[in-house]
Amino acid sequence: MEADVATGLWRRLFGRKGPEPLDPSRTDLVVVASSFDHAEACSAALSRATGFDADAPAVLRHHLRIPAAHRERVCEIAAQDGYAPDQHLDASDAGALAPLILRRVQIVDALHCSQERSRMAGLAQRHDGFADGWDALQPGIAAGPRE
């Protein structure tokens, strides 16, 4: 995972503990960038993002719709690249497409976002599903008292 690599590099270079890794289950994470338009470049989505810190790790989430019968296999394949499911789907109808969100922590830039978007689209398609889009989450700025 890229965030782990960055933290390890920080420790080797500066000999002390680097920034804490971003916990994807934090409750203060907010969507800072997203695209659900297949024709929009990731660079365009990131350039219009508000509150996005390109130098900080983010939780990159891919929103898929997958037949419930393929969920476990899709999650296994995605786990090989450090992804974990963020949302459980209702498996009541094994033939229906159900939402599945796969997430991982990484530094998000246009190139890597585009590569991952393409990878997720291929994964979904190979399992009779669809990749609807992606979003990136980072900690929100706490509103403090104004002077």
Short mmCIF file of N, CA and C in Angstrom, two decimals:
data_model
loop_
_atom_site.label_atom_id
_atom_site.label_comp_id
_atom_site.label_asym_id
_atom_site.label_seq_id
_atom_site.Cartn_x
_atom_site.Cartn_y
_atom_site.Cartn_z
N MET A 1 0.85 -1.17 0.00
CA MET A 1 0.00 0.00 0.00
C MET A 1 0.90 1.23 0.00
N GLU A 2 0.55 2.22 -0.77
CA GLU A 2 1.41 3.40 -0.94
C GLU A 2 1.58 4.19 0.36
N ALA A 3 0.53 4.27 1.18
CA ALA A 3 0.65 5.01 2.43
C ALA A 3 1.67 4.34 3.35
N ASP A 4 1.69 3.00 3.36
CA ASP A 4 2.66 2.28 4.18
C ASP A 4 4.08 2.53 3.67
N VAL A 5 4.24 2.58 2.38
CA VAL A 5 5.55 2.84 1.78
C VAL A 5 6.02 4.24 2.18
N ALA A 6 5.13 5.22 2.10
CA ALA A 6 5.48 6.60 2.46
C ALA A 6 5.88 6.69 3.94
N THR A 7 5.13 6.01 4.80
CA THR A 7 5.45 6.05 6.22
C THR A 7 6.79 5.38 6.48
N GLY A 8 7.04 4.24 5.83
CA GLY A 8 8.33 3.55 5.99
C GLY A 8 9.48 4.39 5.51
N LEU A 9 9.32 5.07 4.39
CA LEU A 9 10.35 5.95 3.86
C LEU A 9 10.63 7.09 4.84
N TRP A 10 9.59 7.68 5.38
CA TRP A 10 9.73 8.77 6.36
C TRP A 10 10.59 8.30 7.53
N ARG A 11 10.28 7.11 8.03
CA ARG A 11 11.02 6.58 9.18
C ARG A 11 12.49 6.34 8.84
N ARG A 12 12.76 5.79 7.66
CA ARG A 12 14.15 5.52 7.26
C ARG A 12 14.93 6.82 7.07
N LEU A 13 14.31 7.81 6.47
CA LEU A 13 15.02 9.07 6.20
C LEU A 13 15.24 9.91 7.44
N PHE A 14 14.25 9.97 8.30
CA PHE A 14 14.32 10.89 9.43
C PHE A 14 14.49 10.19 10.78
N GLY A 15 14.51 8.85 10.79
CA GLY A 15 14.82 8.11 12.00
C GLY A 15 13.81 8.28 13.11
N ARG A 16 12.63 8.70 12.79
CA ARG A 16 11.60 8.80 13.83
C ARG A 16 10.26 8.44 13.20
N LYS A 17 9.31 8.31 14.07
CA LYS A 17 7.98 7.92 13.60
C LYS A 17 7.39 9.02 12.72
N GLY A 18 6.93 8.63 11.56
CA GLY A 18 6.30 9.57 10.63
C GLY A 18 4.84 9.79 11.00
N PRO A 19 4.11 10.39 10.12
CA PRO A 19 2.71 10.64 10.39
C PRO A 19 1.95 9.33 10.57
N GLU A 20 0.97 9.35 11.42
CA GLU A 20 0.15 8.17 11.65
C GLU A 20 -0.58 7.81 10.36
N PRO A 21 -0.68 6.51 10.06
CA PRO A 21 -1.42 6.12 8.86
C PRO A 21 -2.89 6.51 9.00
N LEU A 22 -3.50 6.82 7.89
CA LEU A 22 -4.90 7.22 7.88
C LEU A 22 -5.78 6.01 8.11
N ASP A 23 -6.65 6.09 9.10
CA ASP A 23 -7.58 5.01 9.42
C ASP A 23 -8.85 5.22 8.58
N PRO A 24 -9.16 4.31 7.66
CA PRO A 24 -10.31 4.50 6.79
C PRO A 24 -11.66 4.46 7.51
N SER A 25 -11.67 4.04 8.77
CA SER A 25 -12.93 4.00 9.52
C SER A 25 -13.16 5.25 10.38
N ARG A 26 -12.27 6.24 10.24
CA ARG A 26 -12.45 7.48 11.01
C ARG A 26 -13.79 8.11 10.68
N THR A 27 -14.38 8.73 11.68
CA THR A 27 -15.70 9.33 11.48
C THR A 27 -15.63 10.76 10.94
N ASP A 28 -14.43 11.35 10.91
CA ASP A 28 -14.32 12.72 10.43
C ASP A 28 -13.92 12.81 8.96
N LEU A 29 -13.93 11.70 8.24
CA LEU A 29 -13.57 11.72 6.82
C LEU A 29 -14.72 12.29 6.00
N VAL A 30 -14.36 13.14 5.05
CA VAL A 30 -15.35 13.74 4.15
C VAL A 30 -14.88 13.55 2.71
N VAL A 31 -15.83 13.52 1.80
CA VAL A 31 -15.50 13.39 0.39
C VAL A 31 -14.89 14.71 -0.08
N VAL A 32 -13.68 14.64 -0.61
CA VAL A 32 -12.98 15.83 -1.08
C VAL A 32 -12.82 15.85 -2.59
N ALA A 33 -13.02 14.71 -3.22
CA ALA A 33 -12.94 14.62 -4.69
C ALA A 33 -13.77 13.42 -5.11
N SER A 34 -14.37 13.51 -6.30
CA SER A 34 -15.15 12.38 -6.80
C SER A 34 -15.41 12.54 -8.28
N SER A 35 -15.74 11.42 -8.90
CA SER A 35 -16.18 11.44 -10.28
C SER A 35 -17.01 10.19 -10.54
N PHE A 36 -18.20 10.42 -11.04
CA PHE A 36 -19.09 9.34 -11.44
C PHE A 36 -19.43 9.49 -12.92
N ASP A 37 -18.61 10.26 -13.63
CA ASP A 37 -18.75 10.48 -15.07
C ASP A 37 -17.62 9.73 -15.75
N HIS A 38 -17.95 8.70 -16.50
CA HIS A 38 -16.92 7.86 -17.12
C HIS A 38 -16.07 8.61 -18.13
N ALA A 39 -16.59 9.73 -18.65
CA ALA A 39 -15.84 10.50 -19.65
C ALA A 39 -14.92 11.54 -19.01
N GLU A 40 -15.06 11.78 -17.71
CA GLU A 40 -14.25 12.79 -17.04
C GLU A 40 -12.91 12.22 -16.62
N ALA A 41 -11.86 12.92 -16.96
CA ALA A 41 -10.52 12.51 -16.55
C ALA A 41 -10.35 12.71 -15.05
N CYS A 42 -9.56 11.85 -14.44
CA CYS A 42 -9.28 12.00 -13.01
C CYS A 42 -8.62 13.33 -12.73
N SER A 43 -7.77 13.79 -13.63
CA SER A 43 -7.10 15.08 -13.43
C SER A 43 -8.12 16.21 -13.35
N ALA A 44 -9.17 16.14 -14.16
CA ALA A 44 -10.21 17.17 -14.12
C ALA A 44 -10.98 17.11 -12.80
N ALA A 45 -11.29 15.91 -12.35
CA ALA A 45 -12.02 15.76 -11.09
C ALA A 45 -11.18 16.27 -9.92
N LEU A 46 -9.90 15.95 -9.92
CA LEU A 46 -9.03 16.41 -8.84
C LEU A 46 -8.80 17.91 -8.89
N SER A 47 -8.76 18.49 -10.08
CA SER A 47 -8.53 19.93 -10.17
C SER A 47 -9.74 20.73 -9.68
N ARG A 48 -10.93 20.16 -9.76
CA ARG A 48 -12.12 20.88 -9.27
C ARG A 48 -12.45 20.53 -7.81
N ALA A 49 -11.64 19.66 -7.23
CA ALA A 49 -11.89 19.23 -5.85
C ALA A 49 -11.69 20.38 -4.87
N THR A 50 -12.52 20.41 -3.84
CA THR A 50 -12.37 21.43 -2.80
C THR A 50 -11.99 20.74 -1.49
N GLY A 51 -11.01 21.29 -0.83
CA GLY A 51 -10.55 20.73 0.44
C GLY A 51 -9.63 19.54 0.27
N PHE A 52 -9.21 19.24 -0.94
CA PHE A 52 -8.36 18.10 -1.22
C PHE A 52 -6.90 18.48 -1.00
N ASP A 53 -6.18 17.68 -0.19
CA ASP A 53 -4.76 17.89 0.05
C ASP A 53 -4.00 16.81 -0.72
N ALA A 54 -3.40 17.19 -1.84
CA ALA A 54 -2.73 16.24 -2.73
C ALA A 54 -1.51 15.59 -2.08
N ASP A 55 -0.98 16.17 -1.01
CA ASP A 55 0.21 15.63 -0.35
C ASP A 55 -0.13 14.70 0.81
N ALA A 56 -1.40 14.59 1.15
CA ALA A 56 -1.80 13.77 2.29
C ALA A 56 -2.50 12.50 1.81
N PRO A 57 -2.37 11.43 2.57
CA PRO A 57 -3.09 10.21 2.20
C PRO A 57 -4.60 10.44 2.19
N ALA A 58 -5.27 9.67 1.38
CA ALA A 58 -6.72 9.73 1.29
C ALA A 58 -7.26 8.30 1.21
N VAL A 59 -8.52 8.14 1.52
CA VAL A 59 -9.19 6.87 1.32
C VAL A 59 -9.81 6.94 -0.07
N LEU A 60 -9.27 6.15 -0.98
CA LEU A 60 -9.81 6.09 -2.34
C LEU A 60 -10.84 4.97 -2.37
N ARG A 61 -12.08 5.34 -2.73
CA ARG A 61 -13.16 4.35 -2.77
C ARG A 61 -13.67 4.21 -4.20
N HIS A 62 -13.91 2.97 -4.59
CA HIS A 62 -14.48 2.67 -5.90
C HIS A 62 -15.88 2.10 -5.67
N HIS A 63 -16.86 2.69 -6.33
CA HIS A 63 -18.25 2.28 -6.19
C HIS A 63 -18.60 1.33 -7.34
N LEU A 64 -18.85 0.09 -6.98
CA LEU A 64 -19.16 -0.94 -7.96
C LEU A 64 -20.57 -1.48 -7.73
N ARG A 65 -21.10 -2.09 -8.78
CA ARG A 65 -22.32 -2.90 -8.67
C ARG A 65 -21.97 -4.27 -9.22
N ILE A 66 -22.09 -5.28 -8.35
CA ILE A 66 -21.63 -6.63 -8.64
C ILE A 66 -22.75 -7.61 -8.29
N PRO A 67 -22.94 -8.66 -9.09
CA PRO A 67 -23.88 -9.70 -8.67
C PRO A 67 -23.43 -10.28 -7.32
N ALA A 68 -24.38 -10.50 -6.45
CA ALA A 68 -24.05 -10.98 -5.10
C ALA A 68 -23.24 -12.27 -5.15
N ALA A 69 -23.48 -13.10 -6.15
CA ALA A 69 -22.76 -14.37 -6.26
C ALA A 69 -21.27 -14.15 -6.53
N HIS A 70 -20.88 -13.00 -7.02
CA HIS A 70 -19.47 -12.72 -7.35
C HIS A 70 -18.77 -11.87 -6.29
N ARG A 71 -19.49 -11.43 -5.28
CA ARG A 71 -18.93 -10.50 -4.30
C ARG A 71 -17.66 -11.02 -3.64
N GLU A 72 -17.71 -12.24 -3.15
CA GLU A 72 -16.56 -12.78 -2.43
C GLU A 72 -15.31 -12.84 -3.32
N ARG A 73 -15.48 -13.29 -4.55
CA ARG A 73 -14.34 -13.39 -5.46
C ARG A 73 -13.78 -12.01 -5.80
N VAL A 74 -14.66 -11.04 -6.06
CA VAL A 74 -14.22 -9.67 -6.36
C VAL A 74 -13.43 -9.11 -5.18
N CYS A 75 -13.92 -9.34 -3.97
CA CYS A 75 -13.21 -8.84 -2.77
C CYS A 75 -11.86 -9.53 -2.61
N GLU A 76 -11.77 -10.82 -2.91
CA GLU A 76 -10.50 -11.54 -2.83
C GLU A 76 -9.47 -10.96 -3.80
N ILE A 77 -9.91 -10.73 -5.02
CA ILE A 77 -9.00 -10.19 -6.04
C ILE A 77 -8.55 -8.78 -5.65
N ALA A 78 -9.49 -7.95 -5.22
CA ALA A 78 -9.16 -6.57 -4.84
C ALA A 78 -8.23 -6.54 -3.62
N ALA A 79 -8.38 -7.51 -2.72
CA ALA A 79 -7.54 -7.56 -1.52
C ALA A 79 -6.07 -7.75 -1.86
N GLN A 80 -5.78 -8.35 -3.01
CA GLN A 80 -4.40 -8.54 -3.43
C GLN A 80 -3.70 -7.21 -3.66
N ASP A 81 -4.48 -6.16 -3.93
CA ASP A 81 -3.93 -4.81 -4.13
C ASP A 81 -4.23 -3.90 -2.95
N GLY A 82 -4.57 -4.47 -1.81
CA GLY A 82 -4.77 -3.69 -0.60
C GLY A 82 -6.16 -3.11 -0.41
N TYR A 83 -7.13 -3.52 -1.21
CA TYR A 83 -8.50 -3.01 -1.08
C TYR A 83 -9.29 -3.86 -0.10
N ALA A 84 -10.22 -3.22 0.58
CA ALA A 84 -11.13 -3.91 1.49
C ALA A 84 -12.54 -3.39 1.22
N PRO A 85 -13.54 -4.23 1.44
CA PRO A 85 -14.90 -3.75 1.24
C PRO A 85 -15.28 -2.72 2.31
N ASP A 86 -15.96 -1.69 1.88
CA ASP A 86 -16.38 -0.63 2.78
C ASP A 86 -17.87 -0.71 3.05
N GLN A 87 -18.56 -1.45 2.23
CA GLN A 87 -20.01 -1.53 2.38
C GLN A 87 -20.44 -2.95 2.05
N HIS A 88 -21.28 -3.49 2.88
CA HIS A 88 -21.78 -4.84 2.63
C HIS A 88 -23.02 -4.75 1.76
N LEU A 89 -23.17 -5.72 0.89
CA LEU A 89 -24.32 -5.71 0.03
C LEU A 89 -25.36 -6.68 0.52
N ASP A 90 -26.57 -6.48 0.08
CA ASP A 90 -27.67 -7.36 0.42
C ASP A 90 -27.64 -8.53 -0.55
N ALA A 91 -27.36 -9.70 -0.05
CA ALA A 91 -27.24 -10.87 -0.91
C ALA A 91 -28.57 -11.62 -1.01
N SER A 92 -29.69 -10.95 -0.80
CA SER A 92 -30.97 -11.63 -0.82
C SER A 92 -31.32 -12.14 -2.21
N ASP A 93 -30.88 -11.46 -3.25
CA ASP A 93 -31.11 -11.90 -4.63
C ASP A 93 -29.76 -12.11 -5.28
N ALA A 94 -29.35 -13.37 -5.37
CA ALA A 94 -28.01 -13.69 -5.86
C ALA A 94 -27.78 -13.25 -7.30
N GLY A 95 -28.83 -12.99 -8.07
CA GLY A 95 -28.67 -12.58 -9.45
C GLY A 95 -28.65 -11.08 -9.65
N ALA A 96 -29.12 -10.34 -8.67
CA ALA A 96 -29.23 -8.89 -8.80
C ALA A 96 -27.88 -8.22 -8.57
N LEU A 97 -27.71 -7.07 -9.22
CA LEU A 97 -26.51 -6.27 -8.98
C LEU A 97 -26.69 -5.54 -7.66
N ALA A 98 -25.70 -5.63 -6.82
CA ALA A 98 -25.75 -5.00 -5.51
C ALA A 98 -24.54 -4.10 -5.35
N PRO A 99 -24.68 -3.01 -4.62
CA PRO A 99 -23.55 -2.10 -4.45
C PRO A 99 -22.43 -2.72 -3.62
N LEU A 100 -21.22 -2.40 -4.02
CA LEU A 100 -20.03 -2.80 -3.29
C LEU A 100 -19.04 -1.66 -3.39
N ILE A 101 -18.56 -1.18 -2.27
CA ILE A 101 -17.55 -0.13 -2.25
C ILE A 101 -16.25 -0.75 -1.77
N LEU A 102 -15.21 -0.61 -2.60
CA LEU A 102 -13.89 -1.09 -2.24
C LEU A 102 -13.02 0.12 -1.93
N ARG A 103 -12.24 0.04 -0.86
CA ARG A 103 -11.44 1.19 -0.44
C ARG A 103 -10.03 0.78 -0.08
N ARG A 104 -9.14 1.76 -0.20
CA ARG A 104 -7.79 1.61 0.32
C ARG A 104 -7.23 3.00 0.55
N VAL A 105 -6.22 3.08 1.42
CA VAL A 105 -5.57 4.35 1.73
C VAL A 105 -4.37 4.50 0.81
N GLN A 106 -4.25 5.67 0.21
CA GLN A 106 -3.12 5.95 -0.66
C GLN A 106 -3.03 7.46 -0.90
N ILE A 107 -1.90 7.87 -1.45
CA ILE A 107 -1.77 9.23 -1.95
C ILE A 107 -2.50 9.24 -3.30
N VAL A 108 -3.41 10.16 -3.49
CA VAL A 108 -4.21 10.19 -4.71
C VAL A 108 -3.66 11.27 -5.64
N ASP A 109 -3.26 10.83 -6.81
CA ASP A 109 -2.90 11.77 -7.88
C ASP A 109 -3.61 11.29 -9.14
N ALA A 110 -3.58 12.11 -10.18
CA ALA A 110 -4.36 11.82 -11.38
C ALA A 110 -3.94 10.50 -12.03
N LEU A 111 -2.64 10.24 -12.11
CA LEU A 111 -2.17 9.03 -12.76
C LEU A 111 -2.63 7.78 -12.03
N HIS A 112 -2.37 7.72 -10.73
CA HIS A 112 -2.72 6.53 -9.97
C HIS A 112 -4.23 6.36 -9.84
N CYS A 113 -4.94 7.46 -9.72
CA CYS A 113 -6.39 7.39 -9.66
C CYS A 113 -6.94 6.81 -10.96
N SER A 114 -6.41 7.27 -12.07
CA SER A 114 -6.85 6.77 -13.38
C SER A 114 -6.53 5.28 -13.54
N GLN A 115 -5.35 4.88 -13.12
CA GLN A 115 -4.98 3.47 -13.20
C GLN A 115 -5.90 2.60 -12.36
N GLU A 116 -6.20 3.05 -11.16
CA GLU A 116 -7.06 2.28 -10.27
C GLU A 116 -8.50 2.26 -10.77
N ARG A 117 -8.96 3.36 -11.32
CA ARG A 117 -10.31 3.41 -11.88
C ARG A 117 -10.43 2.39 -13.01
N SER A 118 -9.43 2.33 -13.86
CA SER A 118 -9.44 1.38 -14.97
C SER A 118 -9.38 -0.06 -14.45
N ARG A 119 -8.55 -0.28 -13.46
CA ARG A 119 -8.44 -1.62 -12.86
C ARG A 119 -9.77 -2.07 -12.27
N MET A 120 -10.45 -1.19 -11.57
CA MET A 120 -11.73 -1.54 -10.96
C MET A 120 -12.82 -1.76 -12.02
N ALA A 121 -12.78 -0.97 -13.09
CA ALA A 121 -13.75 -1.16 -14.17
C ALA A 121 -13.57 -2.54 -14.79
N GLY A 122 -12.32 -2.94 -15.01
CA GLY A 122 -12.05 -4.26 -15.57
C GLY A 122 -12.47 -5.37 -14.63
N LEU A 123 -12.18 -5.20 -13.35
CA LEU A 123 -12.56 -6.21 -12.36
C LEU A 123 -14.07 -6.38 -12.32
N ALA A 124 -14.78 -5.27 -12.30
CA ALA A 124 -16.25 -5.33 -12.26
C ALA A 124 -16.79 -6.00 -13.53
N GLN A 125 -16.26 -5.59 -14.66
CA GLN A 125 -16.74 -6.12 -15.94
C GLN A 125 -16.49 -7.63 -16.04
N ARG A 126 -15.34 -8.09 -15.60
CA ARG A 126 -15.04 -9.53 -15.66
C ARG A 126 -15.96 -10.35 -14.77
N HIS A 127 -16.64 -9.69 -13.84
CA HIS A 127 -17.55 -10.39 -12.93
C HIS A 127 -18.99 -9.93 -13.13
N ASP A 128 -19.31 -9.54 -14.36
CA ASP A 128 -20.68 -9.19 -14.76
C ASP A 128 -21.24 -7.99 -14.00
N GLY A 129 -20.37 -7.07 -13.64
CA GLY A 129 -20.81 -5.89 -12.91
C GLY A 129 -20.38 -4.61 -13.58
N PHE A 130 -20.52 -3.52 -12.84
CA PHE A 130 -20.21 -2.19 -13.34
C PHE A 130 -19.43 -1.40 -12.29
N ALA A 131 -18.55 -0.53 -12.76
CA ALA A 131 -17.89 0.44 -11.89
C ALA A 131 -18.57 1.78 -12.14
N ASP A 132 -19.25 2.29 -11.14
CA ASP A 132 -20.02 3.53 -11.29
C ASP A 132 -19.17 4.78 -11.14
N GLY A 133 -18.14 4.73 -10.31
CA GLY A 133 -17.31 5.90 -10.09
C GLY A 133 -16.43 5.73 -8.88
N TRP A 134 -15.81 6.82 -8.48
CA TRP A 134 -14.87 6.79 -7.35
C TRP A 134 -15.01 8.08 -6.55
N ASP A 135 -14.54 8.03 -5.32
CA ASP A 135 -14.40 9.25 -4.53
C ASP A 135 -13.19 9.10 -3.61
N ALA A 136 -12.73 10.22 -3.11
CA ALA A 136 -11.60 10.25 -2.19
C ALA A 136 -12.02 10.97 -0.93
N LEU A 137 -11.66 10.42 0.21
CA LEU A 137 -12.00 11.00 1.50
C LEU A 137 -10.74 11.36 2.27
N GLN A 138 -10.81 12.49 2.94
CA GLN A 138 -9.75 12.94 3.84
C GLN A 138 -10.41 13.56 5.06
N PRO A 139 -9.65 13.68 6.14
CA PRO A 139 -10.22 14.29 7.34
C PRO A 139 -10.73 15.70 7.04
N GLY A 140 -11.92 16.01 7.55
CA GLY A 140 -12.47 17.35 7.40
C GLY A 140 -11.78 18.31 8.32
N ILE A 141 -11.83 19.55 7.96
CA ILE A 141 -11.23 20.61 8.79
C ILE A 141 -12.19 20.90 9.92
N ALA A 142 -11.70 20.75 11.14
CA ALA A 142 -12.55 21.02 12.29
C ALA A 142 -12.85 22.51 12.36
N ALA A 143 -14.11 22.80 12.56
CA ALA A 143 -14.51 24.20 12.66
C ALA A 143 -14.18 24.70 14.07
N GLY A 144 -13.27 25.62 14.14
CA GLY A 144 -12.88 26.18 15.43
C GLY A 144 -13.54 27.53 15.66
N PRO A 145 -13.37 28.09 16.84
CA PRO A 145 -13.97 29.39 17.11
C PRO A 145 -13.33 30.49 16.27
N ARG A 146 -14.15 31.41 15.82
CA ARG A 146 -13.65 32.54 15.03
C ARG A 146 -13.37 33.71 15.95
N GLU A 147 -12.35 34.44 15.57
CA GLU A 147 -12.00 35.59 16.40
C GLU A 147 -12.54 36.85 15.80
#
